[in-house]
XYZ file of N, CA and C in Angstrom:
417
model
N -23.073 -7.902 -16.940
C -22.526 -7.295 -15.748
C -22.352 -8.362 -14.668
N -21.483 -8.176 -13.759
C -20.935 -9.015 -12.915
C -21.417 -8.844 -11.618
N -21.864 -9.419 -10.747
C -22.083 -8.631 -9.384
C -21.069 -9.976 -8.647
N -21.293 -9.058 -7.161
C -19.975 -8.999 -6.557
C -20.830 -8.980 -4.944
N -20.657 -9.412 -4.052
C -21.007 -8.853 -2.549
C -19.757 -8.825 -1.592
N -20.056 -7.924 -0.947
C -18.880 -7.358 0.506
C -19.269 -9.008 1.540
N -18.022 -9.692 1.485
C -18.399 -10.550 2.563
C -17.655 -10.039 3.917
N -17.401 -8.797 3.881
C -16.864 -7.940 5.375
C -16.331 -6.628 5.300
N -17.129 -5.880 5.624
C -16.692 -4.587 5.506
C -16.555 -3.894 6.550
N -15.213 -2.802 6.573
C -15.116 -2.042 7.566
C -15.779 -0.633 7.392
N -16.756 -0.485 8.611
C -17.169 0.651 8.423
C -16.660 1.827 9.129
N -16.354 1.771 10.505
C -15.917 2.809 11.611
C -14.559 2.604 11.240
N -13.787 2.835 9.740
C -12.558 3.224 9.786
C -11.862 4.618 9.495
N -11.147 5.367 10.101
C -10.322 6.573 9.895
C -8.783 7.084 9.726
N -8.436 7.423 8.368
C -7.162 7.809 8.704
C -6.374 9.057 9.460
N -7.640 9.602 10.396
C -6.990 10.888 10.729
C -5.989 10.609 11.674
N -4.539 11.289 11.426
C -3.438 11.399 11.937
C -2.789 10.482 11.667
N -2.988 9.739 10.788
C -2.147 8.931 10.064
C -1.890 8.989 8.857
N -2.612 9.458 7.880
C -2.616 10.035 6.488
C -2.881 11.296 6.105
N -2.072 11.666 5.263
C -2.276 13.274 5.210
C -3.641 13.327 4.426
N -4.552 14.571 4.376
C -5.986 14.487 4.442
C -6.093 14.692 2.706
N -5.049 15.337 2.151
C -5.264 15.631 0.792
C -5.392 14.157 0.051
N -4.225 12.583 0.981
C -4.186 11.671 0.362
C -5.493 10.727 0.130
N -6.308 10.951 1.546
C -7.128 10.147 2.146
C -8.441 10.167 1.095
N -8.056 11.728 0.770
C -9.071 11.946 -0.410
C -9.288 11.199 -1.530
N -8.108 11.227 -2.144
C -7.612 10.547 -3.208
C -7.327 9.360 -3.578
N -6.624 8.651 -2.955
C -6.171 7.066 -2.315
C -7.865 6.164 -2.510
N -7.411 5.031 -2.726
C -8.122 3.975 -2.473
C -7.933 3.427 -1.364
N -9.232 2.929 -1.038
C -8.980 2.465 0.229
C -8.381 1.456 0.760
N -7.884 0.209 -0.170
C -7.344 -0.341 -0.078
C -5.574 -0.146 0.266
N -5.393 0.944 -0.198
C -4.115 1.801 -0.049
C -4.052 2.552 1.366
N -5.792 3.242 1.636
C -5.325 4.027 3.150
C -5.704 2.524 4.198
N -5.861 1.161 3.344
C -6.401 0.186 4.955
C -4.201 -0.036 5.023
N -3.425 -0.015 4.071
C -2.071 -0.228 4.366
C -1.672 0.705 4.910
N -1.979 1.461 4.463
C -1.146 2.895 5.345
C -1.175 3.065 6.332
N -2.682 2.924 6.730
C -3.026 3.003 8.346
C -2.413 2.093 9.584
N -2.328 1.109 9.325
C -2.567 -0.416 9.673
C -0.906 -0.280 9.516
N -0.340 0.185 8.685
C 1.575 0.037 8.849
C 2.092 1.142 9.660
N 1.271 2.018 9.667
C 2.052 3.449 10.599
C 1.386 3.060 12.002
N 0.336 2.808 12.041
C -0.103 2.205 13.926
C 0.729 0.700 14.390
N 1.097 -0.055 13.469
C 1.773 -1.093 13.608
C 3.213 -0.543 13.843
N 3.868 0.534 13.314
C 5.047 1.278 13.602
C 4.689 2.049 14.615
N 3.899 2.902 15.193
C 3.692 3.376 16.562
C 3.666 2.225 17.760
N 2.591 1.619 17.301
C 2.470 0.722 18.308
C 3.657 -0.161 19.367
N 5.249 -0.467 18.253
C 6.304 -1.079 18.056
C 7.394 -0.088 18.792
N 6.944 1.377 18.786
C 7.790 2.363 19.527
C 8.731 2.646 18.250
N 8.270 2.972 17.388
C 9.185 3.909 16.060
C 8.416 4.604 15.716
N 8.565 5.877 16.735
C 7.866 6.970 16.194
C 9.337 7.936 14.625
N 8.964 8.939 14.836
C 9.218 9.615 13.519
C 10.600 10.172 14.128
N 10.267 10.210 15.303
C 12.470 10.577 16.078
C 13.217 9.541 15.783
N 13.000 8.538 16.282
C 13.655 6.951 16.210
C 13.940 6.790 14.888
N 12.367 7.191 13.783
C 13.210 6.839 12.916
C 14.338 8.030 11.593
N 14.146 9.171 12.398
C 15.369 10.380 11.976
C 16.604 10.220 12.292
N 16.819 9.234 13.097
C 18.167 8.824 13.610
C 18.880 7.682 13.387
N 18.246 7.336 12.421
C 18.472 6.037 11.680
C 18.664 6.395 9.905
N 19.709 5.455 9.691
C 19.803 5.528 7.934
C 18.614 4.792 7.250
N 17.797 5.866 6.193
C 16.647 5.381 5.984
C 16.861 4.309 4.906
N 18.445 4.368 4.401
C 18.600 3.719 3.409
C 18.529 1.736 3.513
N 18.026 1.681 5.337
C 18.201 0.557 5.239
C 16.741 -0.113 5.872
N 15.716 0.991 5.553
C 14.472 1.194 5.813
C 13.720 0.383 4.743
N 13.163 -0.496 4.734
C 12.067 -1.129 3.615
C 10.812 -1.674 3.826
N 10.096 -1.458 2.610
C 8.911 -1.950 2.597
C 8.333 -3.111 2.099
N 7.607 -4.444 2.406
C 7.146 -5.323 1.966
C 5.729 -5.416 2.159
N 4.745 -5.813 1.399
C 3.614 -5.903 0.800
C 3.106 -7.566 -0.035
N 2.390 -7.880 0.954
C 1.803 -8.558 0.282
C 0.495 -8.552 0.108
N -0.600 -8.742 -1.112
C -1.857 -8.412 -1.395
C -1.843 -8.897 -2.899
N -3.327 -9.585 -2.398
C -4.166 -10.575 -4.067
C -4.082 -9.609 -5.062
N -4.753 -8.411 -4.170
C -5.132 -7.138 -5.480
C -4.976 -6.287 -5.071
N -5.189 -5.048 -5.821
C -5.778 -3.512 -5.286
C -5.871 -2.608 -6.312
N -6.359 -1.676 -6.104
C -6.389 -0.703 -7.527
C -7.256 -0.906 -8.457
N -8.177 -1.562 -8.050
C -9.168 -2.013 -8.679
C -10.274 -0.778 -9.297
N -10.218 0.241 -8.307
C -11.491 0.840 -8.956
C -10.652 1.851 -9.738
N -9.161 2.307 -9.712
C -8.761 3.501 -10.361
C -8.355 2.432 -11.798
N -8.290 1.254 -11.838
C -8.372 0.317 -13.267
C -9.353 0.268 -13.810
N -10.629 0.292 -13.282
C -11.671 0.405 -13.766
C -12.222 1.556 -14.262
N -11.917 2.572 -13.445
C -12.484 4.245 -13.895
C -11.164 4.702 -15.199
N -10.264 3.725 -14.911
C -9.371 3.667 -16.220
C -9.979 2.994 -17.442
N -10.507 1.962 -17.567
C -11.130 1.540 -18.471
C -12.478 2.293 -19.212
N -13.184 2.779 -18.040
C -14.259 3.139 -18.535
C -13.723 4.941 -19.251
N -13.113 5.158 -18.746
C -12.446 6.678 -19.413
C -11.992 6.435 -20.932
N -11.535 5.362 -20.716
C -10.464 4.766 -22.827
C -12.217 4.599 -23.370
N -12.799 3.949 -22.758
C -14.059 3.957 -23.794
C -14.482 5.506 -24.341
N -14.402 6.516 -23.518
C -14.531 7.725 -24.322
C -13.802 8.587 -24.661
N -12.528 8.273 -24.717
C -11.342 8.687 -24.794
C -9.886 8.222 -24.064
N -8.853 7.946 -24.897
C -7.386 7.761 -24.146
C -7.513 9.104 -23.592
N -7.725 10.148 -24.070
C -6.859 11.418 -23.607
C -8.060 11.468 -21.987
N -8.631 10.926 -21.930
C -9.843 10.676 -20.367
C -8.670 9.993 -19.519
N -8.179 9.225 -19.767
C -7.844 7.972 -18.833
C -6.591 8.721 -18.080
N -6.238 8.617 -16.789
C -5.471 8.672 -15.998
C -4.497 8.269 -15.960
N -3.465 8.990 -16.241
C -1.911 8.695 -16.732
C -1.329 7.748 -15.625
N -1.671 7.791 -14.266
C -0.937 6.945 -13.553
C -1.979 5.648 -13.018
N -3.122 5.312 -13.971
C -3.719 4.241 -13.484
C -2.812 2.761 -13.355
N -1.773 2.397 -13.976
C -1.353 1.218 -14.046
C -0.907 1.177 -12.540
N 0.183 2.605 -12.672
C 1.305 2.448 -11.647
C 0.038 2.284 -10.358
N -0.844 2.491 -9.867
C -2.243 2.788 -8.661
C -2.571 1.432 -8.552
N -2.506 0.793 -9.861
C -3.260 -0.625 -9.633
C -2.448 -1.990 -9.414
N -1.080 -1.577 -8.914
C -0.634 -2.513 -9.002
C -0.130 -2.860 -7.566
N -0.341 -4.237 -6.941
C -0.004 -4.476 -5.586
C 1.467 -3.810 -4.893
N 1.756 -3.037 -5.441
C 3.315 -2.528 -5.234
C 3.221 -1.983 -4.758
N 2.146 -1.254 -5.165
C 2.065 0.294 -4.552
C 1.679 1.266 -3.078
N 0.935 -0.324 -2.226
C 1.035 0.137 -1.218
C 2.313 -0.041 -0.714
N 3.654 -0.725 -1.028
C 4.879 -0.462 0.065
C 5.252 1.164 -0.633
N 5.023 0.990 -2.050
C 5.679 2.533 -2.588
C 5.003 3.778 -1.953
N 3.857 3.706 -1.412
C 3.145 4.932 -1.086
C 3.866 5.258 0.857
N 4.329 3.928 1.127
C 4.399 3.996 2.575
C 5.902 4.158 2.773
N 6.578 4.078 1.537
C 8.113 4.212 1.585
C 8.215 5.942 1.534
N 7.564 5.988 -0.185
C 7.499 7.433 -0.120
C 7.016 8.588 1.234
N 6.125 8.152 1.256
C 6.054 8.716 3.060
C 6.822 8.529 4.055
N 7.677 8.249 4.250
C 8.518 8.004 5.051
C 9.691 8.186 4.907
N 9.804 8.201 3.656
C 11.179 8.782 3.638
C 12.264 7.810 3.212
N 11.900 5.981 3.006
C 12.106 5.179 2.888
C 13.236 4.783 1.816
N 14.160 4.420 2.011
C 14.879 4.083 0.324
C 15.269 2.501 0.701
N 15.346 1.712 1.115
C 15.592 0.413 1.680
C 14.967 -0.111 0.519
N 14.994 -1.492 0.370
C 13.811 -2.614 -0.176
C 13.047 -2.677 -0.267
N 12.277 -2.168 -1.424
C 11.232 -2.498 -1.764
C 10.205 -3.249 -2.592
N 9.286 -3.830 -2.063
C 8.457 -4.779 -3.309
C 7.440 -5.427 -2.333
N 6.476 -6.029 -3.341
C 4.837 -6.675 -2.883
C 5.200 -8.554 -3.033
N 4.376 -9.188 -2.987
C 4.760 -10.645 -2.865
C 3.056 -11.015 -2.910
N 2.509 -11.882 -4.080
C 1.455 -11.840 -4.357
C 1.472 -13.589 -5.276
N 0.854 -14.154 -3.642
C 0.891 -15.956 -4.105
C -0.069 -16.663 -3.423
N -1.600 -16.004 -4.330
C -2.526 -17.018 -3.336
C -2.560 -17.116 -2.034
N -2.749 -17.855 -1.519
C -2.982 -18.518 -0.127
C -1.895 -18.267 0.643
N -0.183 -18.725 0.223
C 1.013 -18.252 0.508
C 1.571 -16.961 0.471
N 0.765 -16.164 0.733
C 1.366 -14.471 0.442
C 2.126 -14.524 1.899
N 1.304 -14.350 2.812
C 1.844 -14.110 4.025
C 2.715 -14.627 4.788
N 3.092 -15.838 4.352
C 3.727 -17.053 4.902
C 5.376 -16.783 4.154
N 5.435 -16.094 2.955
C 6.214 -16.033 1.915
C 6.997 -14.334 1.980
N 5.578 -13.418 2.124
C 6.006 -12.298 3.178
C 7.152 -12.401 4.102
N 6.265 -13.421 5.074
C 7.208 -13.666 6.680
C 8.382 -13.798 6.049
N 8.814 -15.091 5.230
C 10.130 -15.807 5.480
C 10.975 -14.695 4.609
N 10.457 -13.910 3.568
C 11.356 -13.264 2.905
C 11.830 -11.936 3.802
N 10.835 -11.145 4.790
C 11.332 -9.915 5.942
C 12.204 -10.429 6.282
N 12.040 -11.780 6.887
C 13.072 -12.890 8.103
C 14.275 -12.676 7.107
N 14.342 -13.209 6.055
C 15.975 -13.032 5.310
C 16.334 -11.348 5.333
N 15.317 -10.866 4.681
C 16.401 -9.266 5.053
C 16.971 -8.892 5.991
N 16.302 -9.437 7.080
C 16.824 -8.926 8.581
C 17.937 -9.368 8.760
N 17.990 -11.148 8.209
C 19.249 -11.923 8.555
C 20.109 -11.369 7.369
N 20.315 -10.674 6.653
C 21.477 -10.770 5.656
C 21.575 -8.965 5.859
N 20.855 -8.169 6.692
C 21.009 -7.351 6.733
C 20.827 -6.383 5.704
């Protein structure tokens, strides 16, 4: 067995009024720290949910970058095949894969624009930046 320690954890965090409560349930948290953190970053910016009804969502997108995530619904996937495939959770891949927080925040929103994650070491964010920066510029 492997051990592992939290070198920072958030404790006083909440998604109320930002995630619907059935998701918050369900979701990893790594999924409600994007969700949260992209819809207050969109409030914060003045795009509330009018602003963005009046806009074509088709040119609405999501980018994501992240090392990992989905870690524990891969794991409660694994440990389920040990006592059965018919145990394991039909949508564990699609949960565990860094994609999925722009897909969960598109789908909420209503989103059909560009979507995808960007997952490069040390350069995620830097690689993030410059690739938003081109969508914007090429429209």
């Amino acid at each position: 067995s492997l051990t592992s320690d939290n070198s920072g954890e958030i404790k006083s965090f909440s998604t109320d009024g930002w995630v619907a409560p059935k998701l918050s349930e369900r979701a990893e948290k790594f999924m409600l720290f994007m969700l949260t953190a992209r819809k207050k970053t969109l409030s914060d910016g003045g795009i509330s949910e009018e602003v963005m009804n009046e806009q074509d969502k088709t040119r609405f997108g999501a980018l994501t970058g992240s090392g990992m995530g989905g870690m524990k619904v891969f794991n409660d996937a694994i440990e389920a095949l040990r006592i059965s495939y018919k145990k394991m959770n039909l949508l564990c891949l699609r949960f565990a894969t860094t994609s999925m927080g722009s897909a969960m925040l598109a789908i909420d929103l209503g989103w059909m624009g560009t979507n995808y994650s960007i997952s490069t070491a040390c350069a995620t964010s830097s690689f993030c930046i410059l690739n938003a920066e081109n969508h914007i510029i090429r429209g």
